[in-house]
PDB file of C-alpha atoms in Angstrom:
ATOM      1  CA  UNK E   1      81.458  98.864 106.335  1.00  0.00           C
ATOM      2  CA  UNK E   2      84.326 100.565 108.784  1.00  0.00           C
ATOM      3  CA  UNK E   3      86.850 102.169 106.543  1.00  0.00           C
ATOM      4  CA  UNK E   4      90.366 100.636 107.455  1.00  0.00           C
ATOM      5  CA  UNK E   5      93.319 102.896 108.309  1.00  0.00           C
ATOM      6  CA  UNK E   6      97.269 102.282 108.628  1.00  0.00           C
ATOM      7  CA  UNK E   7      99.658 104.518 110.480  1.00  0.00           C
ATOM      8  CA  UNK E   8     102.919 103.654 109.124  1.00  0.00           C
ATOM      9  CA  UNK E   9     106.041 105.800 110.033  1.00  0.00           C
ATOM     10  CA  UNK E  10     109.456 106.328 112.229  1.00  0.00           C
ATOM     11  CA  UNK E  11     109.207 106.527 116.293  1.00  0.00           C
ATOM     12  CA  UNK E  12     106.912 109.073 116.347  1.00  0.00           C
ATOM     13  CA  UNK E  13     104.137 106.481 114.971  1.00  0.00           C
ATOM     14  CA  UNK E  14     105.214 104.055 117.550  1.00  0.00           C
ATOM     15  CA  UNK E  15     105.399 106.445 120.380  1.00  0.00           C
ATOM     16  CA  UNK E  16     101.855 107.639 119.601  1.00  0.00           C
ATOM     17  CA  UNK E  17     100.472 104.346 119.409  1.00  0.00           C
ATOM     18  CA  UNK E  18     101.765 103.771 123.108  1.00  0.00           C
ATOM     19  CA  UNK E  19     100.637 107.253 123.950  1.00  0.00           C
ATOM     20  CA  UNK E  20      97.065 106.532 122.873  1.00  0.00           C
ATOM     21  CA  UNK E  21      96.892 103.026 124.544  1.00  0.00           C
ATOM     22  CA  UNK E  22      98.077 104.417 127.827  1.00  0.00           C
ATOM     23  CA  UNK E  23      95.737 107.328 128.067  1.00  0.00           C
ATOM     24  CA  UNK E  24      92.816 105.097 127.054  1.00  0.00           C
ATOM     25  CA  UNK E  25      92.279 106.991 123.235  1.00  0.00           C
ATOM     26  CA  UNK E  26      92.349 103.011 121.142  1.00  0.00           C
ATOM     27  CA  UNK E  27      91.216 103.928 118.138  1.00  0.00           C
ATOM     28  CA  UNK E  28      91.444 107.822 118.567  1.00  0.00           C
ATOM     29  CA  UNK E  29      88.214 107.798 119.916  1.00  0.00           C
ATOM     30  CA  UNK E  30      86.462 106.633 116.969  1.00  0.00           C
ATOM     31  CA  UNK E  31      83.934 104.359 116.405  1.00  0.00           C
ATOM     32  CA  UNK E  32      85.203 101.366 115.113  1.00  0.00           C
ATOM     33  CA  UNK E  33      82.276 100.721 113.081  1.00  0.00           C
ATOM     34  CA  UNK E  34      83.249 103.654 111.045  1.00  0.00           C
ATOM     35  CA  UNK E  35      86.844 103.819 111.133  1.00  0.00           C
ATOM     36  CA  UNK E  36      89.681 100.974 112.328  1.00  0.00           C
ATOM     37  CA  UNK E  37      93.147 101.617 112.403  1.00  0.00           C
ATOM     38  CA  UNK E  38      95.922  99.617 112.054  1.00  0.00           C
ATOM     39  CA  UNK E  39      99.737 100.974 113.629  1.00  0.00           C
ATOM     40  CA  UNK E  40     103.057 100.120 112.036  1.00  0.00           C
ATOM     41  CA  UNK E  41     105.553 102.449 113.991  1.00  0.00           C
ATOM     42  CA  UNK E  42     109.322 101.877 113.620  1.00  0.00           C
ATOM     43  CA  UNK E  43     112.032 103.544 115.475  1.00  0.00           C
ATOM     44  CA  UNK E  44     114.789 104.879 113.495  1.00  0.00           C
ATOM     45  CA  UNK E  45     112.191 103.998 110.369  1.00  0.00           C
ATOM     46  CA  UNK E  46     113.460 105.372 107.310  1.00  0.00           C
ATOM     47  CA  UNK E  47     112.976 105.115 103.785  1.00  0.00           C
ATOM     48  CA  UNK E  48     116.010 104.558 101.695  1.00  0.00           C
ATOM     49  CA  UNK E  49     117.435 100.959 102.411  1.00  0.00           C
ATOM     50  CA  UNK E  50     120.747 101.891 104.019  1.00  0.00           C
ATOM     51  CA  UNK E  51     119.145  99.468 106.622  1.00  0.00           C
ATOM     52  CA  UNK E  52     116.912  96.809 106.110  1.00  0.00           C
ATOM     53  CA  UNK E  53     115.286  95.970 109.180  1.00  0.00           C
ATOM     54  CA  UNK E  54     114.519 100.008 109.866  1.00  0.00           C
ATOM     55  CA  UNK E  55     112.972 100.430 106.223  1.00  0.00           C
ATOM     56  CA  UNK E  56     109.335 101.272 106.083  1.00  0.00           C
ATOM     57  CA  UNK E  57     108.567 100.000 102.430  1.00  0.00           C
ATOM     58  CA  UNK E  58     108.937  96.291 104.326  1.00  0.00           C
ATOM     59  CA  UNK E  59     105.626  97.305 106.255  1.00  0.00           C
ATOM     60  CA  UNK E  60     103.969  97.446 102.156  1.00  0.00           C
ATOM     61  CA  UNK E  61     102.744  93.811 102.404  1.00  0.00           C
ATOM     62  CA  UNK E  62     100.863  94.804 105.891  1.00  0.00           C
ATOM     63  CA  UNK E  63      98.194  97.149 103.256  1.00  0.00           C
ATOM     64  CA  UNK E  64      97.041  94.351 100.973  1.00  0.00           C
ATOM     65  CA  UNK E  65      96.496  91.845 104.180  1.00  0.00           C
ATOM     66  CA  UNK E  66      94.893  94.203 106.118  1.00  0.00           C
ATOM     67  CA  UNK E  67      93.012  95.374 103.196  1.00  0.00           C
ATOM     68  CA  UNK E  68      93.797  98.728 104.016  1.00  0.00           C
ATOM     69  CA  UNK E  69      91.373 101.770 102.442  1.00  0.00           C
ATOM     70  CA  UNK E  70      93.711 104.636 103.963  1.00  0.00           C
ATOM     71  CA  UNK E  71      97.284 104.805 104.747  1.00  0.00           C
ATOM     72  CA  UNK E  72      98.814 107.871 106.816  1.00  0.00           C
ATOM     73  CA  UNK E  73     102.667 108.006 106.480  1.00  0.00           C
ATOM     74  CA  UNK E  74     104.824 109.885 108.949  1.00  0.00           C
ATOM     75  CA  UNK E  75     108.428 109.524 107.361  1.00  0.00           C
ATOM     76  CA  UNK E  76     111.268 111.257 105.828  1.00  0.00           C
ATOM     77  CA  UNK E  77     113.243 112.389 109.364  1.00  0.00           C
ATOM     78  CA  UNK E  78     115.739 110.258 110.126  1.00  0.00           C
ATOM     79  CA  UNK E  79     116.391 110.414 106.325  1.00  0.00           C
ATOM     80  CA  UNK E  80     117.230 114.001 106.416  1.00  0.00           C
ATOM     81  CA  UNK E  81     119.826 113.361 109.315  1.00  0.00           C
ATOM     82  CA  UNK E  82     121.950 111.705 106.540  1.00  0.00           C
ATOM     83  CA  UNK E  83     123.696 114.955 104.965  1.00  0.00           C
ATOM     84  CA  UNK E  84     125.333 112.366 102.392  1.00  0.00           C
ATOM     85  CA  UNK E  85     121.610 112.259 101.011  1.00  0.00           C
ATOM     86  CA  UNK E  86     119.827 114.751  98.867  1.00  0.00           C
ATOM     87  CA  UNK E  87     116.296 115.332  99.734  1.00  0.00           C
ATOM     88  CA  UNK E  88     115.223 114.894  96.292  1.00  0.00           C
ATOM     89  CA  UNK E  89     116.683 111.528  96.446  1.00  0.00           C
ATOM     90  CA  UNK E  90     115.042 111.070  99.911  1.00  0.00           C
ATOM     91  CA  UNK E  91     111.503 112.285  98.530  1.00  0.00           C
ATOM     92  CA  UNK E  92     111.706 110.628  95.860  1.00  0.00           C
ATOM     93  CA  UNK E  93     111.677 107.395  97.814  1.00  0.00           C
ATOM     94  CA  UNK E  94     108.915 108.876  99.670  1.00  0.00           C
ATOM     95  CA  UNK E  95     106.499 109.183  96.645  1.00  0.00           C
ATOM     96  CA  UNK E  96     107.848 105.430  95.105  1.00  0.00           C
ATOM     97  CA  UNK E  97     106.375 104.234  99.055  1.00  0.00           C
ATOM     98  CA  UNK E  98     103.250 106.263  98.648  1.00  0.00           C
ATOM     99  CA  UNK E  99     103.138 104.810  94.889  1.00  0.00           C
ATOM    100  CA  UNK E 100     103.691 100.835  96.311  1.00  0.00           C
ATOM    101  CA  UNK E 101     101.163 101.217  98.929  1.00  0.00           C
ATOM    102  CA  UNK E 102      98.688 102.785  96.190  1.00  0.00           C
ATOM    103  CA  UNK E 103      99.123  99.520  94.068  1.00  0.00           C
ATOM    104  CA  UNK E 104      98.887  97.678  97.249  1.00  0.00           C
ATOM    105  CA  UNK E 105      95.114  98.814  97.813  1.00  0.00           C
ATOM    106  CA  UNK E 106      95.071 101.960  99.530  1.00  0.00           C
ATOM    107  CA  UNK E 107      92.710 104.415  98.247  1.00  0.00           C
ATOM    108  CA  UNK E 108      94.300 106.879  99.753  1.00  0.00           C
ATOM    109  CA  UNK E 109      97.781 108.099 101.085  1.00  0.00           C
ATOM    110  CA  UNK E 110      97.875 110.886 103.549  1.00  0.00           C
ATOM    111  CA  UNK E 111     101.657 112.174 103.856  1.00  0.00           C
ATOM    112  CA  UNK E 112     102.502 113.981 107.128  1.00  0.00           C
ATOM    113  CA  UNK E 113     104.665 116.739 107.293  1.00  0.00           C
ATOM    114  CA  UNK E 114     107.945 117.027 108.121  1.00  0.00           C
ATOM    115  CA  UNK E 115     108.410 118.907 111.725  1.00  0.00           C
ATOM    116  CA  UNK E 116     111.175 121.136 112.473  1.00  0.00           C
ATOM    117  CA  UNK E 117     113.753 120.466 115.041  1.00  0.00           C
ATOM    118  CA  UNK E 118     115.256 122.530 118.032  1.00  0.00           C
ATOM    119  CA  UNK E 119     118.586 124.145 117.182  1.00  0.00           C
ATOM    120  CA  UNK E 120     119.520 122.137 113.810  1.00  0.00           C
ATOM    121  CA  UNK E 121     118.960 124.921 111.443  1.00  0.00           C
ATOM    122  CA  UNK E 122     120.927 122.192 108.786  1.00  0.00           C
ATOM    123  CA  UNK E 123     117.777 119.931 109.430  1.00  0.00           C
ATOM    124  CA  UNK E 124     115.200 122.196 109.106  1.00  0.00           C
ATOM    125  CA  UNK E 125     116.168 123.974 106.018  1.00  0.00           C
ATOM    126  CA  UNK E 126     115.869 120.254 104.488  1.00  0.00           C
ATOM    127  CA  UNK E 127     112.749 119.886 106.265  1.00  0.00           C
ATOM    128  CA  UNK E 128     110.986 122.682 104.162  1.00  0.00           C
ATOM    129  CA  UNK E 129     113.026 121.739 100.879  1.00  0.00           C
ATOM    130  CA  UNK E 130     111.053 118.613 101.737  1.00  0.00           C
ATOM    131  CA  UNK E 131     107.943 119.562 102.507  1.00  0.00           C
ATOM    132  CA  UNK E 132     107.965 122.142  99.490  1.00  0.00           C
ATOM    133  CA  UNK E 133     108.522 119.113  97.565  1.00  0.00           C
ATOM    134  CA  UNK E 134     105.951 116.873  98.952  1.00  0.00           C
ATOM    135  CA  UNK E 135     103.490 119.796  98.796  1.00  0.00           C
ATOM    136  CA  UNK E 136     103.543 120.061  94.827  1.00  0.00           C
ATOM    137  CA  UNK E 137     103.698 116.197  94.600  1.00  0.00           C
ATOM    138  CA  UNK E 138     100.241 116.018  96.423  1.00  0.00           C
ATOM    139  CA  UNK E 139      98.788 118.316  94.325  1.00  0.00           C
ATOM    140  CA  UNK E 140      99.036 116.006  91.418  1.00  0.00           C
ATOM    141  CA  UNK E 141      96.695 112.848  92.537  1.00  0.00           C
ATOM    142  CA  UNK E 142      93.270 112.572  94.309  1.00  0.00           C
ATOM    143  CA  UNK E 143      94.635 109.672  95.891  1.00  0.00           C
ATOM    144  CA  UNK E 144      97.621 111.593  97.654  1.00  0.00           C
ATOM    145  CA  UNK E 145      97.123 114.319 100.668  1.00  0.00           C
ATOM    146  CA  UNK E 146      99.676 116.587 102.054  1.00  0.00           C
ATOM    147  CA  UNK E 147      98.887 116.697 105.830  1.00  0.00           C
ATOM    148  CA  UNK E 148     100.306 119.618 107.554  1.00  0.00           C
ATOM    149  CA  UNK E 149     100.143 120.009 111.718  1.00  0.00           C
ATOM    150  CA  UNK E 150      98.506 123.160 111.935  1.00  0.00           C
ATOM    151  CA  UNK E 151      96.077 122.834 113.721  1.00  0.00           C
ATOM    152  CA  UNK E 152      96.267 125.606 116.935  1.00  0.00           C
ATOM    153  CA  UNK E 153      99.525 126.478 114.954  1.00  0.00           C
ATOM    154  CA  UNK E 154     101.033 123.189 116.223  1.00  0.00           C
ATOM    155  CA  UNK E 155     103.535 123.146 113.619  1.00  0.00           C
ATOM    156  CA  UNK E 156     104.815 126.664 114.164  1.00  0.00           C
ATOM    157  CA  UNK E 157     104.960 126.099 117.489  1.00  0.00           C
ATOM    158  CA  UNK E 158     106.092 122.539 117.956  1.00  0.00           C
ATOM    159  CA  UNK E 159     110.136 123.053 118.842  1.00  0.00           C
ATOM    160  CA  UNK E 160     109.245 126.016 121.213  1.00  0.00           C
ATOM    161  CA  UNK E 161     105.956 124.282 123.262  1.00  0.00           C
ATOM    162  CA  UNK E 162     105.362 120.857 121.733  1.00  0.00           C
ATOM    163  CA  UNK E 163     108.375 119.049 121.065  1.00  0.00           C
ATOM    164  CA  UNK E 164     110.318 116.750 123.906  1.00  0.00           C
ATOM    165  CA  UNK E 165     113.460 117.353 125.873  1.00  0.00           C
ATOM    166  CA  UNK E 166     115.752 115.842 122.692  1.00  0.00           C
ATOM    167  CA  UNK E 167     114.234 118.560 120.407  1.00  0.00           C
ATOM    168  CA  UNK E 168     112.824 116.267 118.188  1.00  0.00           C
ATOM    169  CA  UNK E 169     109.907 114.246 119.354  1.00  0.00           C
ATOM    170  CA  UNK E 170     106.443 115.345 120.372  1.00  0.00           C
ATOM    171  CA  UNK E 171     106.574 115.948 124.503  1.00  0.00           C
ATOM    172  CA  UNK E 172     104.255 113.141 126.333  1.00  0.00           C
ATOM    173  CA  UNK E 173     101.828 115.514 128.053  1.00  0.00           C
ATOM    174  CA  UNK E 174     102.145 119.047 125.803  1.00  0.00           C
ATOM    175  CA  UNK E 175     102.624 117.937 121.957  1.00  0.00           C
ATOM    176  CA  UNK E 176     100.735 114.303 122.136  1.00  0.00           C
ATOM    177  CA  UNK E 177      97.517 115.964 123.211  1.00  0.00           C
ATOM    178  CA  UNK E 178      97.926 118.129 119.926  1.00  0.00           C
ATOM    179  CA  UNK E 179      99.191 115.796 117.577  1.00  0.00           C
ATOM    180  CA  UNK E 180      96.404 112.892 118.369  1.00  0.00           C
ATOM    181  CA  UNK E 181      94.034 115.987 117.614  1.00  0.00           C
ATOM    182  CA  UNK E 182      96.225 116.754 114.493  1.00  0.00           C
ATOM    183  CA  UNK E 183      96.348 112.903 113.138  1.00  0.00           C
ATOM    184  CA  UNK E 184      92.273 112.287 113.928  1.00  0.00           C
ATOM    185  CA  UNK E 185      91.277 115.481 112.276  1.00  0.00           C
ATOM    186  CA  UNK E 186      93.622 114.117 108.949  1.00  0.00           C
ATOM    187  CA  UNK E 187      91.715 110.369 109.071  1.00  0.00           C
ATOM    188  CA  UNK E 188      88.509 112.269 109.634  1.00  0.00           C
ATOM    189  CA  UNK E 189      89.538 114.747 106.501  1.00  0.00           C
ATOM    190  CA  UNK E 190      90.722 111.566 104.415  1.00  0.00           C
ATOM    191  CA  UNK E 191      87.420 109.615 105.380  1.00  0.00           C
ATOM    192  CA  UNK E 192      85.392 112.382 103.709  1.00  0.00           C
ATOM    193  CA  UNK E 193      87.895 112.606 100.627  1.00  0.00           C
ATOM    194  CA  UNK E 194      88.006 108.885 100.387  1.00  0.00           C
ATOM    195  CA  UNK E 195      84.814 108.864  97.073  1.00  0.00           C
ATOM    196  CA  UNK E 196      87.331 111.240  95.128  1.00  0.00           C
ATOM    197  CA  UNK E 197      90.110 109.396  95.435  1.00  0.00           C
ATOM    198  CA  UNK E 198      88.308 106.071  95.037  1.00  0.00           C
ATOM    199  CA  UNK E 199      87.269 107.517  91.328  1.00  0.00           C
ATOM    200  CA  UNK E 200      90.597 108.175  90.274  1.00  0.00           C
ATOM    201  CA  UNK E 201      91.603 104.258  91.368  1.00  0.00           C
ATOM    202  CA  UNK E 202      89.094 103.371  89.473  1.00  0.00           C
ATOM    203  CA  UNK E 203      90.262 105.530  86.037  1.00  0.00           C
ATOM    204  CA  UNK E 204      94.005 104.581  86.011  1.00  0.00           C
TER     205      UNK E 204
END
């Protein structure tokens, strides 16, 4: 039985989904007897209802229909735009949308990290408050995995090579290559983790 993936996030989610169906990579290349994925990508998704229609957690119902064994979540950006809210307050809503889709069925939650953004040195320093913060929340559940793009240093490197023109998605031709290796390798990394974290469902 083909373990059953969700990507749920912001644009980037829905601009990789296009990415992959245009250069002919459906189901990242993977065998769909082993792995099938699901996309939810919203642009402008965000987490904290200050819009309705943008908020992710409204995806939530999409896990228990789908029956969904892993869930990767790319979210948190647009968030961090709004300076009138803190990032623990943002994070916080994070981990509650990590915790809903856990109850929902997901085994597993794999939480992307937060890239950094050319010339908005406001935005990045809440970027690695955030991450910081995700980071130590991961570390206290099985069922919860702190994804971080660094693979070939993408991460490092993204606002110099990888991001777009706008600074703050990936570029078409030199990030999406990257990041489609960066997202497989994390479904790939969550398939093998997937026993461990089925154990701790089980204990709770």
């Amino acid at each position: 039985m083909s373990t059953s993936v969700l990507l749920l996030g912001h644009s980037f989610v829905k601009r990789f989904h296009f990415w992959c169906a245009s250069n002919h990579k459906h189901n990242l290349n993977l065998s769909s007897n082993r792995i099938q994925i699901y996309w939810h990508g919203v642009s402008g998704g965000i987490l904290l209802p200050t819009n309705k229609s943008k908020s992710l957690s409204q995806a939530t119902y999409l896990v228990s229909e789908l029956n969904i064994d892993v869930t990767f979540v790319e979210a948190g950006s647009n968030d961090l735009c709004d300076l009138s809210l803190s990032v623990e307050g943002i994070m916080q809503a994070l981990f509650d949308l990590a915790a809903t889709i856990l109850n929902s069925g997901s085994k597993l939650v794999i939480i992307a990290e937060i890239l950094q953004r050319r010339n908005d040195n406001m935005f990045n320093m809440r970027a690695r408050q955030a991450n910081a913060l995700i980071s130590a929340h991961c570390r206290t559940s099985r069922q919860l995995i702190f994804w971080t793009h660094s693979r070939n240093n993408f991460n490092l490197r993204f606002t110099e090579h990888f991001a777009a023109d706008d600074g703050v998605h990936v570029h078409p031709t030199r990030g999406m290559p990257r990041y489609f290796m960066s997202v497989r390798s994390a479904l790939l990394f969550a398939e093998r983790r997937l026993p461990l974290a089925e154990n701790q469902a089980e204990s709770v």
